[in-house]
Amino acid sequence: DPGLVWVGAGARLKDIYTTLWKEGCLFSGGGCSDVHIGGLAQGGGWGPISRMYGMTCDRLVAADLITAKGEHVRANIDGSGSLRALLWALRGGGGGNFGVVTNYCFRTLPWPGEYTDFLLTWCDEDFRINVPNLEQFVLHWFQTFPLKTPNRLTTFLRLSVVDSPKGARAVIGGRFLGDEDETKAVLAQFLAGQAHWSGEQWNPSPKRETIPESRSVDAAQWDAVGRRLASLPGYQPGPALIGEGF
């Protein structure tokens, strides 16, 4: 079926991203390249294009699994009865509760254009010499970015409790479905009046022609592209040790 892709439960995000990007498609996966699709999809799956295309589970249309009775079944969103209900349960509420999923089927997202990943950092000094302060800055992000920015922009905000003179107190990172100039213009508009960042990083999407035919041809290049596609600069879903992360 055109527009659908079947993925094994143990597939890593970087391999899924790379395979689909080579074919001109995006994947609404997570932001950590080595995460496997099984746990991500059944747990919901926030990722770098979630505001535009939803979470990973929103793209799930079918799944093969072994039930607690040892039966092999296929749950399908277009099905009926208990199997259709089972698919809906797996879309973010699974977590291994309804059986062992062996394969997932997702609806793909054609995207012939480009995107830009970014990372902006603020240190304590930035908030001392600028107004508004850190508290007002955080409140602005909560009130503005989820509600008033284009859906093509997905962001995360990180705050550090470590008082390090050279460390980043606040970080805003994410992905914008557009080129670097447009990304900078959108962020400048919605951060207007806030303390200006002291550190910045802009990463354009990788060129599709740089992807080898398969991982067996050039594993190092395949993995390098996959990490760029499936990772966000500065994104750390759990606590980071001092000196880690940004």
Coordinates of C-alpha atoms in Angstrom, one line a residue:
D1 CA 0.0 0.0 0.0
P2 CA 1.6 3.3 -1.1
G3 CA 2.2 5.6 1.9
L4 CA 2.6 2.8 4.4
V5 CA 5.7 1.2 5.9
W6 CA 6.1 -1.9 8.0
V7 CA 8.8 -1.8 10.7
G8 CA 10.1 -4.5 12.9
A9 CA 9.7 -3.8 16.7
G10 CA 13.5 -3.8 17.2
A11 CA 14.3 -1.3 14.5
R12 CA 16.3 1.8 15.7
L13 CA 15.0 5.2 14.9
K14 CA 18.1 6.3 13.0
D15 CA 17.6 3.4 10.5
I16 CA 13.9 4.2 10.0
Y17 CA 14.6 7.9 9.6
T18 CA 17.4 7.3 7.1
T19 CA 15.5 4.8 5.0
L20 CA 12.4 7.0 4.7
W21 CA 14.4 10.3 4.2
K22 CA 16.2 8.7 1.3
E23 CA 12.7 8.1 -0.3
G24 CA 11.6 11.7 0.3
C25 CA 9.6 11.1 3.5
L26 CA 9.6 12.2 7.1
F27 CA 9.0 10.0 10.1
S28 CA 7.2 11.2 13.2
G29 CA 9.5 9.5 15.6
G30 CA 11.4 10.5 18.6
G31 CA 14.5 12.7 19.2
C32 CA 17.0 10.0 20.2
S33 CA 18.6 8.0 17.4
D34 CA 19.3 4.8 19.2
V35 CA 15.8 4.3 20.7
H36 CA 13.9 1.3 19.3
I37 CA 10.5 1.9 17.7
G38 CA 8.7 -0.7 19.9
G39 CA 8.8 1.2 23.2
L40 CA 8.5 4.6 21.5
A41 CA 5.3 3.9 19.6
Q42 CA 3.5 2.2 22.5
G43 CA 4.5 5.0 24.9
G44 CA 3.2 7.7 22.6
G45 CA 6.3 9.1 21.0
W46 CA 7.0 12.8 21.2
G47 CA 9.4 13.9 18.5
P48 CA 10.9 16.8 16.5
I49 CA 7.9 17.2 14.2
S50 CA 5.1 16.4 16.6
R51 CA 3.3 19.8 16.4
M52 CA 2.9 19.4 12.6
Y53 CA 2.3 15.7 12.4
G54 CA 1.5 14.4 15.8
M55 CA 3.2 11.7 17.9
T56 CA 4.5 8.4 16.6
C57 CA 1.4 6.6 17.8
D58 CA -0.8 8.9 15.7
R59 CA 0.8 7.5 12.6
L60 CA 0.3 3.8 13.6
V61 CA -2.3 2.1 11.5
A62 CA -1.6 -1.6 12.1
A63 CA 0.4 -4.0 14.2
D64 CA 1.2 -7.7 14.4
L65 CA 1.4 -9.2 17.9
I66 CA 1.3 -12.3 19.9
T67 CA -1.4 -12.3 22.6
A68 CA -1.2 -13.6 26.1
K69 CA -3.0 -16.8 24.7
G70 CA -0.2 -17.3 22.2
E71 CA -2.3 -16.3 19.2
H72 CA -0.8 -14.3 16.3
V73 CA -3.1 -11.5 15.4
R74 CA -3.1 -8.3 13.3
A75 CA -4.7 -5.3 14.8
N76 CA -5.8 -2.8 12.1
I77 CA -7.3 0.7 12.3
D78 CA -9.6 -0.2 9.4
G79 CA -10.7 -3.4 11.1
S80 CA -13.7 -4.0 13.3
G81 CA -14.5 -5.3 16.8
S82 CA -11.8 -6.3 19.3
L83 CA -8.9 -6.1 16.8
R84 CA -9.7 -2.5 16.0
A85 CA -10.0 -1.7 19.7
L86 CA -6.7 -3.4 20.3
L87 CA -5.0 -1.2 17.7
W88 CA -6.4 1.9 19.4
A89 CA -5.1 0.6 22.8
L90 CA -1.6 0.2 21.3
R91 CA -1.5 3.7 20.0
G92 CA 0.2 5.2 23.1
G93 CA -1.3 3.0 25.7
G94 CA 0.4 -0.3 25.1
G95 CA 3.6 -0.5 27.1
G96 CA 3.6 -4.3 26.7
N97 CA 0.2 -4.7 28.4
F98 CA -1.7 -6.2 25.4
G99 CA 0.8 -8.7 24.0
V100 CA 4.2 -8.8 22.3
V101 CA 4.2 -6.6 19.2
T102 CA 6.5 -7.9 16.5
N103 CA 5.8 -5.5 13.6
Y104 CA 4.3 -2.0 13.3
C105 CA 2.8 -0.4 10.2
F106 CA 3.0 3.4 9.9
R107 CA 1.6 6.0 7.5
T108 CA 4.5 7.9 6.0
L109 CA 4.8 11.6 5.5
P110 CA 6.1 12.8 2.1
W111 CA 8.4 15.8 2.5
P112 CA 10.5 16.8 -0.5
G113 CA 11.8 20.0 1.2
E114 CA 14.2 20.6 4.0
Y115 CA 14.2 21.3 7.7
T116 CA 16.5 23.1 10.2
D117 CA 17.5 21.9 13.7
F118 CA 18.6 24.6 16.1
L119 CA 19.9 25.1 19.6
L120 CA 19.9 28.4 21.5
T121 CA 21.5 28.8 24.9
W122 CA 21.3 31.4 27.6
C123 CA 23.7 31.7 30.6
D124 CA 23.1 33.5 33.9
E125 CA 24.8 36.6 32.7
D126 CA 22.3 36.9 29.8
F127 CA 19.5 37.2 32.3
R128 CA 21.3 39.6 34.5
I129 CA 22.0 42.2 31.8
N130 CA 18.7 41.8 30.0
V131 CA 15.1 42.2 30.9
P132 CA 12.8 40.2 31.3
N133 CA 14.4 37.8 33.7
L134 CA 14.6 34.0 33.6
E135 CA 11.1 33.5 35.2
Q136 CA 9.5 35.8 32.7
F137 CA 11.4 34.1 29.9
V138 CA 10.2 30.6 30.9
L139 CA 6.6 31.9 31.2
H140 CA 6.9 33.5 27.7
W141 CA 7.9 30.1 26.2
F142 CA 5.0 28.3 27.9
Q143 CA 2.5 30.8 26.7
T144 CA 3.8 31.5 23.3
F145 CA 5.5 28.6 21.7
P146 CA 2.8 25.9 22.0
L147 CA 0.0 28.2 21.0
K148 CA 1.2 31.1 18.8
T149 CA 4.1 29.7 16.7
P150 CA 3.6 27.9 13.3
N151 CA 3.0 24.2 13.6
R152 CA 6.1 23.6 11.5
L153 CA 8.1 24.6 14.6
T154 CA 8.5 22.0 17.4
T155 CA 10.6 23.1 20.4
F156 CA 11.8 21.9 23.8
L157 CA 13.0 24.0 26.8
R158 CA 15.6 22.8 29.2
L159 CA 16.6 24.5 32.5
S160 CA 19.8 23.7 34.5
V161 CA 19.9 23.9 38.2
V162 CA 23.7 23.7 38.2
D163 CA 25.2 27.1 38.9
S164 CA 28.1 26.9 36.4
P165 CA 29.7 30.1 35.1
K166 CA 30.3 28.6 31.7
G167 CA 27.1 26.4 31.6
A168 CA 23.8 27.0 29.9
R169 CA 21.1 28.0 32.4
A170 CA 18.4 27.8 29.7
V171 CA 18.2 26.0 26.4
I172 CA 15.6 26.1 23.6
G173 CA 16.1 23.6 20.8
G174 CA 14.0 22.0 18.2
R175 CA 13.2 21.5 14.5
F176 CA 11.6 23.8 12.0
L177 CA 10.3 22.5 8.7
G178 CA 11.9 25.1 6.5
D179 CA 15.3 26.5 5.6
E180 CA 17.7 28.2 8.0
D181 CA 16.7 31.8 7.1
E182 CA 13.1 31.1 7.7
T183 CA 13.9 29.4 11.0
K184 CA 15.9 32.3 12.2
A185 CA 13.1 34.7 11.2
V186 CA 10.4 32.8 13.1
L187 CA 12.5 32.4 16.3
A188 CA 13.5 36.1 16.2
Q189 CA 9.8 37.1 15.9
F190 CA 8.6 35.0 18.9
L191 CA 11.6 35.7 21.1
A192 CA 11.4 39.5 20.5
G193 CA 11.6 41.4 23.8
Q194 CA 13.3 38.5 25.6
A195 CA 16.9 38.2 26.7
H196 CA 19.0 37.5 23.6
W197 CA 20.8 34.1 23.5
S198 CA 24.6 34.0 23.8
G199 CA 25.0 30.6 22.1
E200 CA 23.5 29.2 18.9
Q201 CA 23.7 26.2 16.6
W202 CA 21.9 25.8 13.2
N203 CA 21.9 22.4 11.5
P204 CA 20.4 22.0 8.1
S205 CA 18.8 18.7 7.1
P206 CA 21.2 16.3 5.4
K207 CA 21.2 16.0 1.6
R208 CA 19.5 12.9 0.4
E209 CA 22.3 12.2 -2.1
T210 CA 24.7 11.7 0.8
I211 CA 22.9 8.6 1.9
P212 CA 24.4 5.3 0.7
E213 CA 22.2 2.7 -1.0
S214 CA 22.1 0.7 2.2
R215 CA 23.9 0.4 5.6
S216 CA 26.0 -2.5 4.2
V217 CA 27.5 -0.2 1.6
D218 CA 28.8 2.4 4.1
A219 CA 27.8 1.9 7.7
A220 CA 29.6 4.9 9.1
Q221 CA 28.0 7.3 6.7
W222 CA 24.6 5.7 7.1
D223 CA 24.8 6.0 10.9
A224 CA 26.0 9.6 10.7
V225 CA 23.1 10.6 8.6
G226 CA 20.7 8.7 10.8
R227 CA 22.0 10.4 13.9
R228 CA 21.4 13.8 12.4
L229 CA 17.9 12.9 11.2
A230 CA 16.8 11.2 14.5
S231 CA 18.5 13.4 17.1
L232 CA 18.0 17.0 18.2
P233 CA 21.0 19.0 19.4
G234 CA 20.9 19.4 23.2
Y235 CA 17.9 17.1 23.7
Q236 CA 18.1 15.1 26.8
P237 CA 14.9 13.2 27.8
G238 CA 16.1 12.3 31.2
P239 CA 18.4 13.9 33.9
A240 CA 21.9 14.7 32.7
L241 CA 25.0 14.5 34.9
I242 CA 27.1 17.5 35.4
G243 CA 29.1 18.2 32.2
E244 CA 26.8 16.1 30.0
G245 CA 24.3 17.4 27.5
F246 CA 25.0 20.9 26.1

